[in-house]
Coordinates of C-alpha atoms in Angstrom, one line a residue:
Chain A
M1469 CA 27.5 -57.8 34.3
E1470 CA 28.3 -54.7 32.5
A1471 CA 26.2 -52.2 32.4
P1472 CA 24.3 -52.0 29.1
T1473 CA 25.8 -48.8 27.8
P1474 CA 23.2 -46.4 26.8
T1475 CA 22.6 -45.2 23.5
P1476 CA 23.9 -42.1 22.8
T1477 CA 21.6 -39.5 22.6
P1478 CA 22.2 -38.1 19.3
T1479 CA 23.1 -34.2 19.3
P1480 CA 20.3 -32.8 17.7
T1481 CA 21.1 -30.7 14.4
P1482 CA 20.7 -27.0 14.7
T1483 CA 19.3 -25.0 12.9
P1484 CA 20.7 -23.8 10.0
E1485 CA 20.7 -19.9 9.6
L1486 CA 20.1 -18.0 6.4
P1487 CA 22.5 -15.6 4.9
E1488 CA 21.7 -12.4 5.5
D1489 CA 20.6 -11.3 1.7
I1490 CA 17.8 -14.4 2.3
I1491 CA 15.7 -12.5 4.9
P1492 CA 14.8 -9.5 3.7
D1493 CA 13.0 -10.8 0.6
I1494 CA 10.5 -13.5 3.1
L1495 CA 10.5 -10.4 4.8
K1496 CA 9.2 -8.1 1.8
R1497 CA 6.4 -10.8 0.8
L1498 CA 4.6 -10.2 4.7
P1499 CA 2.4 -7.6 5.8
V1500 CA 3.0 -4.4 7.6
K1501 CA 1.0 -5.9 10.6
S1502 CA 3.2 -9.1 11.0
L1503 CA 7.2 -7.0 10.2
V1504 CA 5.4 -4.0 13.1
R1505 CA 5.4 -7.4 15.6
F1506 CA 9.3 -8.7 13.6
R1507 CA 10.9 -5.3 15.0
C1508 CA 10.5 -6.7 18.0
V1509 CA 12.6 -10.2 17.0
S1510 CA 15.9 -9.3 17.7
K1511 CA 18.5 -5.8 16.9
S1512 CA 19.7 -6.4 13.6
W1513 CA 15.7 -7.2 12.1
H1514 CA 14.5 -3.9 13.7
S1515 CA 17.6 -2.5 12.1
L1516 CA 16.4 -4.7 8.5
I1517 CA 12.8 -3.4 8.7
T1518 CA 13.0 0.1 9.8
S1519 CA 16.0 0.4 6.9
S1520 CA 15.3 2.9 3.8
S1521 CA 15.8 0.4 1.5
F1522 CA 13.6 -2.6 3.1
I1523 CA 11.0 0.1 3.4
H1524 CA 11.2 1.2 -0.3
T1525 CA 11.4 -2.6 -1.3
H1526 CA 8.6 -4.2 1.0
L1527 CA 6.4 -1.2 -1.6
H1528 CA 7.6 -1.8 -4.3
F1529 CA 7.3 -5.4 -4.2
K1530 CA 4.9 -6.3 -6.6
K1531 CA 2.0 -7.9 -5.3
S1532 CA 2.1 -5.2 -2.5
R1533 CA -1.1 -4.6 -1.1
S1534 CA -3.4 -2.0 -1.1
L1535 CA -6.1 -0.3 0.9
I1536 CA -9.4 1.6 0.3
L1537 CA -9.6 4.8 2.9
L1538 CA -13.2 5.6 3.6
A1539 CA -13.3 9.5 5.4
R1540 CA -16.6 10.4 6.9
Y1541 CA -16.4 14.4 7.5
C1542 CA -17.0 14.4 11.2
E1543 CA -15.9 10.8 11.7
T1544 CA -13.3 7.9 11.5
L1545 CA -12.0 6.7 8.8
L1546 CA -12.7 3.7 7.6
S1547 CA -10.6 0.9 5.8
I1548 CA -11.7 -1.6 3.4
G1549 CA -8.5 -4.0 1.9
P1550 CA -7.3 -7.2 1.6
Q1551 CA -7.1 -9.4 5.0
Q1552 CA -5.2 -11.7 3.6
Q1553 CA -7.2 -15.2 6.0
H1554 CA -4.3 -16.5 7.9
Q1555 CA -3.7 -20.4 6.2
P1556 CA -2.5 -22.6 8.2
D1557 CA -2.6 -25.1 5.7
F1558 CA -0.2 -23.2 3.8
N1559 CA -2.6 -22.1 1.3
I1560 CA -0.7 -19.4 -0.8
T1561 CA -3.1 -18.6 -2.8
T1562 CA -6.9 -16.2 -3.2
T1563 CA -9.3 -18.2 -5.1
T1564 CA -12.0 -15.8 -4.0
A1565 CA -13.1 -13.0 -6.6
V1566 CA -12.5 -9.6 -4.3
D1567 CA -9.8 -10.5 -2.1
G1568 CA -11.4 -9.5 1.1
F1569 CA -12.6 -7.1 0.1
Q1570 CA -16.5 -7.6 2.4
K1571 CA -15.5 -5.5 5.1
A1572 CA -15.3 -2.5 6.8
V1573 CA -12.8 -1.7 9.6
E1574 CA -12.9 1.5 11.7
L1575 CA -9.6 3.4 11.9
D1576 CA -10.1 4.6 15.7
S1577 CA -6.5 5.0 16.4
F1578 CA -5.9 8.0 14.6
V1579 CA -7.5 9.9 17.3
L1580 CA -7.3 13.1 15.8
V1581 CA -10.7 13.4 13.5
K1582 CA -12.9 12.7 16.0
N1583 CA -16.0 14.8 15.3
L1584 CA -14.1 17.0 13.4
P1585 CA -14.1 18.0 10.2
Y1586 CA -11.4 17.2 7.5
Y1587 CA -10.1 16.8 4.2
V1588 CA -8.1 13.9 3.1
K1589 CA -5.7 16.5 0.6
G1590 CA -3.2 13.8 -1.3
H1591 CA -1.8 10.8 -0.3
C1592 CA 1.6 8.9 -1.8
D1593 CA 3.4 5.5 -0.6
G1594 CA 1.1 4.4 2.2
L1595 CA 0.7 8.4 3.7
I1596 CA -1.7 10.2 3.6
C1597 CA -2.0 14.2 4.0
V1598 CA -4.9 15.4 6.4
V1599 CA -6.3 19.0 7.0
I1600 CA -8.5 18.8 10.1
K1601 CA -10.9 22.1 11.5
D1602 CA -10.3 22.0 14.7
G1603 CA -11.3 24.3 17.0
G1604 CA -7.9 26.3 16.6
D1605 CA -5.8 26.9 14.2
G1606 CA -6.3 23.8 12.3
A1607 CA -4.0 20.9 12.1
L1608 CA -1.8 19.6 8.7
V1609 CA -1.4 16.0 9.4
L1610 CA 0.6 13.4 7.8
W1611 CA -0.8 10.1 9.2
N1612 CA 0.0 6.1 8.1
P1613 CA -2.5 3.8 8.9
S1614 CA -0.8 1.2 8.6
I1615 CA 2.1 1.4 10.9
R1616 CA -0.7 3.8 12.7
Q1617 CA 2.0 6.8 13.0
Y1618 CA 1.1 10.2 12.6
K1619 CA 2.6 13.7 12.5
R1620 CA 1.4 17.0 12.7
L1621 CA 3.6 19.7 10.6
P1622 CA 4.4 22.8 11.4
L1623 CA 1.1 25.1 9.8
P1624 CA 1.7 28.1 6.9
R1625 CA 1.1 31.3 6.7
N1626 CA -2.3 32.8 7.0
F1627 CA -3.4 29.0 7.4
H1628 CA -7.4 28.2 6.2
S1629 CA -7.6 25.2 7.6
T1630 CA -9.7 22.5 6.0
R1631 CA -10.9 25.1 2.4
E1632 CA -7.2 24.8 1.3
V1633 CA -5.0 23.0 -1.1
F1634 CA -2.6 20.5 -0.4
G1635 CA -0.7 18.1 -2.5
L1636 CA 1.2 14.5 -1.3
G1637 CA 4.5 13.2 -3.0
F1638 CA 8.1 11.6 -3.0
D1639 CA 10.7 13.8 -5.3
S1640 CA 12.9 10.8 -6.1
T1641 CA 15.5 13.2 -7.0
I1642 CA 15.9 14.6 -3.5
G1643 CA 14.9 11.1 -2.0
D1644 CA 12.1 12.5 0.4
Y1645 CA 8.5 13.7 0.2
K1646 CA 7.1 16.3 -0.4
V1647 CA 4.3 18.6 0.6
V1648 CA 2.3 21.5 -2.1
R1649 CA 0.1 24.1 -0.6
A1650 CA -1.7 25.2 -3.4
P1651 CA -3.9 27.9 -4.7
S1652 CA -7.7 27.5 -3.6
S1653 CA -11.1 28.8 -5.5
Y1654 CA -12.2 29.2 -2.0
C1655 CA -9.8 31.1 -0.7
Q1656 CA -9.3 33.0 -3.8
M1657 CA -13.5 33.9 -3.5
K1658 CA -14.6 34.2 -0.2
I1659 CA -10.9 35.8 1.9
K1660 CA -9.6 39.0 1.5
D1661 CA -6.6 40.2 0.5
Y1662 CA -6.5 36.4 -0.2
H1663 CA -2.7 36.0 -2.1
P1664 CA -2.4 32.6 -4.3
Q1665 CA 1.3 31.1 -3.4
V1666 CA 2.2 28.0 -3.6
E1667 CA 4.6 26.5 -1.2
V1668 CA 6.7 23.3 -0.7
L1669 CA 7.6 21.3 1.9
T1670 CA 9.8 18.7 2.2
L1671 CA 10.0 15.6 4.8
G1672 CA 13.5 16.4 5.6
S1673 CA 13.8 20.3 5.8
N1674 CA 9.9 20.5 8.2
T1675 CA 10.2 23.8 6.6
W1676 CA 7.9 26.3 4.4
R1677 CA 9.4 27.5 1.2
K1678 CA 7.3 29.4 -1.2
I1679 CA 7.7 28.9 -4.8
P1680 CA 8.9 31.4 -7.3
D1681 CA 6.1 33.8 -8.4
E1682 CA 6.1 33.7 -12.1
D1683 CA 5.9 29.7 -11.1
T1684 CA 2.5 30.2 -9.4
P1685 CA -0.3 28.2 -12.0
P1686 CA -2.6 31.2 -12.7
F1687 CA -5.1 28.3 -11.5
C1688 CA -6.9 27.9 -8.3
I1689 CA -8.7 24.3 -7.2
E1690 CA -11.5 23.3 -5.2
H1691 CA -10.1 22.0 -1.4
F1692 CA -12.9 18.9 -1.6
F1693 CA -10.5 17.4 -4.5
Q1694 CA -7.7 14.9 -3.9
A1695 CA -4.3 16.1 -4.8
T1696 CA -3.6 12.8 -7.3
N1697 CA 0.7 12.0 -7.3
A1698 CA 1.6 9.5 -10.4
N1699 CA 4.4 10.5 -13.1
G1700 CA 6.1 12.3 -10.4
A1701 CA 3.7 14.5 -10.0
L1702 CA 1.0 16.4 -8.7
Y1703 CA -2.3 16.7 -11.2
W1704 CA -5.7 18.8 -10.5
L1705 CA -9.3 19.5 -11.5
V1706 CA -9.2 23.2 -12.8
A1707 CA -11.4 25.7 -14.4
A1708 CA -9.9 26.9 -17.6
N1709 CA -9.6 30.7 -17.4
D1710 CA -11.1 31.2 -20.5
D1711 CA -14.4 28.8 -20.4
P1712 CA -14.7 28.2 -16.3
F1713 CA -17.4 25.7 -17.7
H1714 CA -14.7 23.6 -18.8
C1715 CA -11.7 22.0 -17.2
E1716 CA -8.6 21.1 -17.3
I1717 CA -6.4 18.9 -15.6
L1718 CA -3.4 20.9 -13.8
R1719 CA 0.5 19.5 -13.6
F1720 CA 2.9 20.1 -10.6
D1721 CA 6.5 18.6 -11.3
L1722 CA 7.6 16.8 -7.9
A1723 CA 11.0 17.6 -9.0
K1724 CA 10.8 20.4 -10.7
E1725 CA 8.9 22.3 -8.7
K1726 CA 7.0 23.6 -12.3
F1727 CA 3.6 23.7 -13.8
K1728 CA 2.0 23.3 -16.8
V1729 CA -1.7 22.3 -18.5
V1730 CA -2.0 18.3 -19.8
P1731 CA -4.3 17.7 -22.4
S1732 CA -7.2 15.8 -21.5
P1733 CA -8.3 12.6 -23.2
P1734 CA -10.3 12.9 -25.9
D1735 CA -14.2 12.6 -25.9
T1736 CA -16.5 12.3 -28.9
F1737 CA -19.1 14.2 -26.8
H1738 CA -16.7 17.1 -25.7
R1739 CA -17.5 16.1 -22.2
N1740 CA -15.5 18.0 -19.3
V1741 CA -13.3 15.6 -17.5
S1742 CA -14.9 15.0 -14.2
W1743 CA -12.5 12.6 -12.3
L1744 CA -8.4 12.2 -12.3
G1745 CA -7.2 9.4 -10.1
T1746 CA -4.2 6.5 -10.4
L1747 CA -5.3 2.7 -10.9
E1748 CA -2.7 0.5 -11.5
G1749 CA 0.0 3.0 -10.5
S1750 CA -1.6 4.8 -14.0
L1751 CA -3.0 8.4 -14.4
C1752 CA -6.6 8.0 -15.2
A1753 CA -9.2 10.0 -16.1
I1754 CA -13.6 10.0 -16.4
H1755 CA -15.1 12.5 -18.6
T1756 CA -18.4 13.6 -16.6
Q1757 CA -20.4 10.3 -16.1
R1758 CA -23.8 10.8 -18.7
L1759 CA -24.2 7.6 -20.1
S1760 CA -24.7 4.1 -19.4
Y1761 CA -21.2 3.8 -19.3
V1762 CA -18.2 5.1 -18.0
D1763 CA -14.6 4.9 -20.0
V1764 CA -11.6 5.3 -18.0
W1765 CA -8.3 6.9 -19.9
T1766 CA -4.8 6.6 -18.5
S1767 CA -1.5 8.0 -19.3
K1768 CA 1.6 7.4 -19.2
D1769 CA 3.6 10.4 -20.6
D1770 CA 1.0 13.0 -20.0
E1771 CA 0.5 13.5 -23.7
T1772 CA -1.5 10.3 -24.8
W1773 CA -4.0 8.9 -23.8
T1774 CA -5.0 5.4 -24.0
K1775 CA -8.6 3.3 -23.0
L1776 CA -7.9 1.2 -19.9
I1777 CA -11.3 0.0 -19.0
T1778 CA -15.0 0.6 -20.7
I1779 CA -17.3 0.1 -17.1
P1780 CA -21.2 -0.6 -18.0
R1781 CA -23.5 1.2 -14.5
M1782 CA -26.0 -1.4 -13.7
P1783 CA -29.5 -0.8 -15.0
G1784 CA -31.5 1.7 -12.4
P1785 CA -34.4 1.6 -11.3
E1786 CA -35.2 5.0 -13.1
A1787 CA -33.4 5.2 -15.7
S1788 CA -34.2 9.6 -16.1
V1789 CA -32.4 10.0 -12.7
R1790 CA -29.1 10.8 -13.1
H1791 CA -27.3 7.1 -10.4
S1792 CA -24.0 9.0 -9.2
D1793 CA -21.1 8.6 -10.3
Y1794 CA -18.8 5.4 -10.6
V1795 CA -15.0 5.9 -8.8
P1796 CA -13.4 3.0 -10.0
L1797 CA -11.1 2.2 -6.8
C1798 CA -8.4 -0.7 -7.3
F1799 CA -8.0 -3.9 -9.4
T1800 CA -8.6 -7.5 -7.7
S1801 CA -5.7 -9.9 -7.9
S1802 CA -8.5 -11.5 -10.6
G1803 CA -8.4 -8.7 -12.9
A1804 CA -11.5 -7.3 -11.2
V1805 CA -12.7 -3.5 -11.1
V1806 CA -13.9 -2.5 -7.4
I1807 CA -15.9 0.9 -8.0
G1808 CA -17.2 2.8 -4.7
I1809 CA -20.8 5.0 -6.0
K1810 CA -21.0 7.1 -3.5
L1811 CA -24.9 7.0 -1.4
E1812 CA -25.2 3.2 -3.2
G1813 CA -22.8 1.3 -2.3
F1814 CA -20.2 -1.0 -4.4
V1815 CA -19.6 -3.2 -7.3
T1816 CA -16.8 -5.2 -9.0
Y1817 CA -16.7 -5.3 -12.4
H1818 CA -14.7 -8.1 -14.6
P1819 CA -14.1 -7.5 -18.3
I1820 CA -13.7 -10.6 -19.3
E1821 CA -17.1 -11.6 -18.2
N1822 CA -18.8 -8.1 -18.6
K1823 CA -20.3 -8.3 -15.9
V1824 CA -20.9 -5.5 -13.0
S1825 CA -21.9 -7.7 -10.2
K1826 CA -23.0 -5.1 -5.9
L1827 CA -20.1 -5.7 -3.2
A1828 CA -21.9 -5.9 0.1
V1829 CA -18.7 -4.4 2.2
Q1830 CA -20.3 -4.7 6.1
G1831 CA -19.7 -1.8 8.1
V1832 CA -20.0 0.9 5.4
E1833 CA -23.0 3.3 5.3
H1834 CA -21.8 6.2 3.8
W1835 CA -19.3 8.8 3.3
L1836 CA -17.2 11.7 1.6
Q1837 CA -13.9 11.3 0.2
E1838 CA -12.0 7.4 -0.8
T1839 CA -8.9 7.1 -1.5
V1840 CA -6.7 4.1 -2.3
C1841 CA -3.3 3.6 -0.9
A1842 CA -1.3 1.4 -0.3
E1843 CA 0.1 -0.2 2.4
S1844 CA 3.2 1.0 3.2
L1845 CA 5.9 0.9 6.7
V1846 CA 6.5 4.5 5.5
S1847 CA 7.3 7.2 8.6
P1848 CA 5.8 10.0 8.5
Y1849 CA 8.5 11.5 10.7
A1850 CA 12.2 12.3 9.5
A1851 CA 15.0 9.6 9.7
D1852 CA 16.5 12.2 11.7
E1853 CA 14.0 12.3 14.6
P1854 CA 14.2 11.7 17.9
A1855 CA 11.7 9.5 19.7
A1856 CA 11.2 11.9 22.5
A1857 CA 9.7 14.6 19.8
R1858 CA 6.9 11.7 18.3
Q1859 CA 5.8 11.0 22.3
H1860 CA 5.3 14.6 22.5
Q1861 CA 3.4 15.2 18.9
M1862 CA 0.7 11.9 20.3
R1863 CA 0.1 13.3 23.4
S1864 CA -0.3 17.2 22.8
A1865 CA -2.9 15.5 20.0
H1866 CA -5.0 15.9 23.5
T1867 CA -5.2 19.5 24.5
A1868 CA -8.3 21.3 26.2
S1869 CA -9.6 23.4 23.7
R1870 CA -9.7 20.2 21.6
S1871 CA -11.3 18.0 23.8
L1872 CA -13.9 20.5 24.4
W1873 CA -14.2 21.4 20.7
Q1874 CA -14.3 17.6 19.6
L1875 CA -16.6 16.9 22.9
I1876 CA -19.4 20.1 21.1
L1877 CA -19.1 18.9 17.8
G1878 CA -20.3 15.0 18.7
L1879 CA -22.9 16.8 21.1
K1880 CA -24.5 18.5 18.5
H1881 CA -24.6 15.2 15.9
G1882 CA -25.6 12.8 18.8
V1883 CA -28.9 16.0 18.2
A1884 CA -28.9 15.9 14.6
N1885 CA -28.9 12.2 13.7
Y1886 CA -31.5 12.5 16.9
F1887 CA -34.0 14.7 14.8
S1888 CA -33.0 12.9 12.2
C1889 CA -31.8 16.1 10.4
S1890 CA -28.5 16.8 8.5
S1891 CA -25.7 19.1 10.1
G1892 CA -25.0 21.2 7.6
D1893 CA -23.5 21.6 3.9
P1894 CA -19.7 19.7 4.8
R1895 CA -18.0 21.9 2.2
Q1896 CA -17.6 24.5 4.0
Chain I
M734 CA 19.3 -24.6 -16.9
K735 CA 17.3 -24.2 -13.7
F736 CA 20.6 -24.5 -11.6
C737 CA 22.6 -22.3 -12.4
A738 CA 25.4 -23.3 -9.8
V739 CA 26.0 -26.1 -12.3
K740 CA 25.5 -25.4 -15.4
Q741 CA 28.1 -22.6 -14.2
Y742 CA 30.1 -26.1 -12.8
F743 CA 29.7 -26.5 -17.0
D744 CA 30.4 -23.9 -18.4
D745 CA 33.9 -23.6 -16.4
E746 CA 34.7 -27.2 -17.3
N747 CA 34.3 -26.7 -20.9
N748 CA 36.7 -23.4 -20.5
N749 CA 39.5 -26.0 -19.2
N750 CA 39.0 -27.9 -22.7
I751 CA 38.3 -30.8 -19.9
T752 CA 37.1 -33.7 -22.5
S753 CA 34.0 -35.2 -20.3
G754 CA 31.6 -38.0 -20.4
A755 CA 28.8 -35.5 -19.8
S756 CA 26.5 -38.1 -18.2
T757 CA 29.4 -39.6 -15.2
T758 CA 30.5 -36.3 -14.3
M759 CA 30.4 -36.4 -10.6
I760 CA 30.2 -32.2 -10.0
P761 CA 30.9 -31.5 -6.8
L762 CA 28.0 -29.5 -4.1
P763 CA 29.3 -29.6 -0.7
N764 CA 27.1 -27.4 0.5
V765 CA 23.9 -28.8 0.1
E766 CA 22.2 -31.9 2.0
S767 CA 21.3 -35.0 -0.5
H768 CA 17.5 -34.5 0.9
P769 CA 16.8 -31.1 -0.1
L770 CA 18.6 -31.7 -2.7
A771 CA 16.3 -34.4 -4.2
I772 CA 13.3 -32.2 -3.4
L773 CA 15.3 -29.6 -5.8
I774 CA 15.3 -32.1 -8.2
T775 CA 12.3 -33.5 -8.3
Y776 CA 10.7 -29.7 -8.4
C777 CA 12.6 -28.3 -11.4
K778 CA 11.5 -31.5 -13.6
K779 CA 7.7 -31.0 -12.4
H780 CA 8.1 -27.6 -13.7
L781 CA 10.0 -28.9 -17.2
K782 CA 7.0 -30.5 -17.8
I783 CA 4.3 -28.9 -16.6
K784 CA 6.2 -25.8 -19.1
A785 CA 6.4 -28.1 -22.1
N786 CA 2.5 -30.1 -21.6
N787 CA 1.5 -25.8 -21.3
A788 CA 4.0 -24.7 -24.6
D789 CA 1.4 -21.6 -25.1
N790 CA -0.1 -20.6 -22.0
K791 CA 1.8 -19.4 -19.6
K792 CA -2.2 -18.6 -17.0
E793 CA -2.6 -23.3 -17.5
T794 CA 1.6 -23.2 -16.3
E795 CA 1.2 -20.9 -13.6
K796 CA -2.2 -22.6 -11.9
E797 CA -0.8 -26.4 -12.5
M798 CA 2.3 -24.9 -10.4
E799 CA 0.4 -23.5 -7.6
Q800 CA -1.6 -27.0 -7.8
Y801 CA 1.6 -29.1 -7.5
E802 CA 3.2 -26.1 -4.7
Q803 CA 0.5 -27.3 -2.9
E804 CA 0.8 -30.6 -2.3
L805 CA 4.8 -30.1 -1.9
L806 CA 4.2 -28.4 0.4
K807 CA 1.7 -30.4 2.5
K808 CA 4.4 -33.2 2.3
V809 CA 7.6 -31.2 3.8
M810 CA 7.8 -29.5 7.1
P811 CA 8.8 -25.9 8.2
Q812 CA 12.3 -27.0 9.2
E813 CA 12.6 -28.2 5.7
L814 CA 11.9 -25.2 4.6
T815 CA 15.2 -23.2 5.4
E816 CA 17.2 -26.0 4.5
L817 CA 15.6 -25.6 0.7
I818 CA 16.1 -21.9 0.6
L819 CA 19.5 -22.6 1.2
A820 CA 19.9 -24.7 -1.4
A821 CA 17.8 -23.1 -3.9
N822 CA 20.4 -20.1 -2.8
Y823 CA 23.5 -21.6 -2.8
L824 CA 22.3 -23.8 -7.0
N825 CA 21.2 -20.3 -7.7
F826 CA 17.7 -22.1 -8.9
K827 CA 15.3 -18.8 -8.6
E828 CA 12.0 -19.8 -9.5
A829 CA 12.6 -22.4 -6.2
L830 CA 14.2 -20.3 -4.1
D831 CA 11.0 -17.3 -4.8
F832 CA 8.6 -20.5 -3.9
F833 CA 10.7 -20.8 -0.8
C834 CA 10.3 -17.8 0.4
R835 CA 6.9 -17.3 0.2
A836 CA 6.6 -20.7 2.1
V837 CA 8.2 -19.3 4.8
A838 CA 6.8 -15.9 4.3
S839 CA 3.3 -17.7 4.7
A840 CA 3.9 -20.0 7.7
I841 CA 5.5 -17.6 10.4
Q842 CA 3.0 -14.5 9.0
N843 CA 1.1 -14.9 11.7
K844 CA 3.4 -16.4 14.7
S845 CA 4.6 -14.9 17.7
I846 CA 8.5 -13.3 18.3
E847 CA 9.3 -16.6 19.9
F848 CA 8.4 -19.0 17.1
V849 CA 10.4 -17.0 14.3
R850 CA 13.3 -16.8 16.7
K851 CA 13.2 -20.9 16.8
F852 CA 12.5 -20.7 13.8
F853 CA 15.5 -19.4 12.2
G854 CA 17.8 -19.9 14.9
L855 CA 17.8 -16.3 16.5
E856 CA 17.9 -14.9 20.5
S857 CA 17.5 -11.6 21.4
D858 CA 20.0 -9.2 21.1
F859 CA 18.2 -6.9 22.7
E860 CA 19.7 -3.6 25.6
L861 CA 17.4 -4.5 29.1
G862 CA 14.0 -2.9 28.9
E863 CA 14.7 -1.8 24.4
E864 CA 11.9 -4.8 24.5
E865 CA 9.3 -4.6 26.3
K866 CA 9.2 -0.3 25.1
L867 CA 8.9 -1.6 21.5
R868 CA 6.0 -4.3 22.4
E869 CA 4.3 -1.5 24.0
E870 CA 4.4 1.1 21.3
F871 CA 3.5 -1.5 18.8
A872 CA 1.3 -3.5 21.4
W873 CA -1.7 -3.6 18.8
S874 CA 0.5 -5.9 16.3
F875 CA 0.4 -8.3 18.9
E876 CA -3.2 -9.0 19.0
G877 CA -4.9 -12.0 17.0
V878 CA -1.2 -14.4 16.7
D879 CA -1.5 -17.9 16.6
E880 CA -0.7 -19.3 19.5
D881 CA 2.7 -20.7 19.8

């Protein structure tokens, strides 16, 4: 009798390989944390994810995420962002109106700022420019919180640390990021022999270059203002020369490296512009907030201003007391705008429902500066900087004098908190 | 026409002046399996139907399409997504390609390296110690990853 022929096991169909050009189409939709991890998948994926073209595609993909960073001066920064819930059942639509802005996360990997005075001076494409008063000469740092990488930049001459004014932007004509040092009004007032000059550093060159004297603007900027980056330029609010109570908008063209004054949006009450920022990638401005509503103006061409949105202020307990300013931060995918109110918290405003509602954010009590930045893979290092240099940067963060200074300030804040007294004017 | 590759075929046919009974023309699609093709045809028909029903209302179209897509994904195995992407890519069917890419991204977002390699049929080609170094440098990105 013949043995029964065993049924042949069917050969498993191999997974069809996707063409190379489809992979970026899939990966560009992923959050940065996944992409950083997927660098380890294979050499070609590592190459792809770190390539400047993919980084650019990912950054500009229309559904790219925003983070709200809260700088707390002597405390670590907090991050509030769309923490996408992982949906195992393929649920790709987000249905919550506030898309994950309910919890703040402490960014304790950025150790350089721990217990030290610092300011965020500007940001661009997910890179933040921070100045830190560290007990030594001070530090000027570029940091990407999404990929957790930072780089200390060389200091310009006569560096006055947190009292300096900087901005960060991208010059598309040379395809590189520029850090711009602008005249500081604090230094102008308080420092003898202060010569306001404007200097530029490109990431690729890593050296400071002065712009011609004739291009130096006849203005100085307050050191606690962040530079606003939009329309290929940096913007700051400055006091007019002929009238110190009147504000102007100063523009620095990143490609041409020239300054000019931009007309402010109109206002029936002739108020000054008190806030500059960006929403949906465009330059926005708000006048001094005294009314029961806040008009947010926007301009794409530095000439014509249109009203983007009018936000009604929530009625407060005492109408006569001037409430803190509303600072519009970003739009959620449902079309609501998230608004920060210092000393109070957050609210959202939905224009269609015309409703302002409180937004409870877990883990936030107070903050000094708010920065809305993109979640991106952009590295603070120039493409050709070797990995060894980066490791050295991270190690040199822990010098003896820095550690001692951080310890002293840590104790000082601990004591101040114990006695519940303020530790002095943060705007030093 | 959604299936641009098929449209191209018809355009080429017209250019060659071949008279053909349109309803009985056989179009060769050597790179597409029948199963994913069936899904794509259903997806296409549904998309056109929803669009016709909500002629002016773009938002309604989007909402209904999203609901249909959720339902569709429940019936499709993750492994089939690769085939569907290949088919949509070959047929030059943009909306479906976009949708399936989104679905794959969602499927792999919180997964481990090993899962991703298996999904795409890839193997590690790093030098000895290179992968370990990378994993150590970016250890934080491995936190909270789904178990395989």
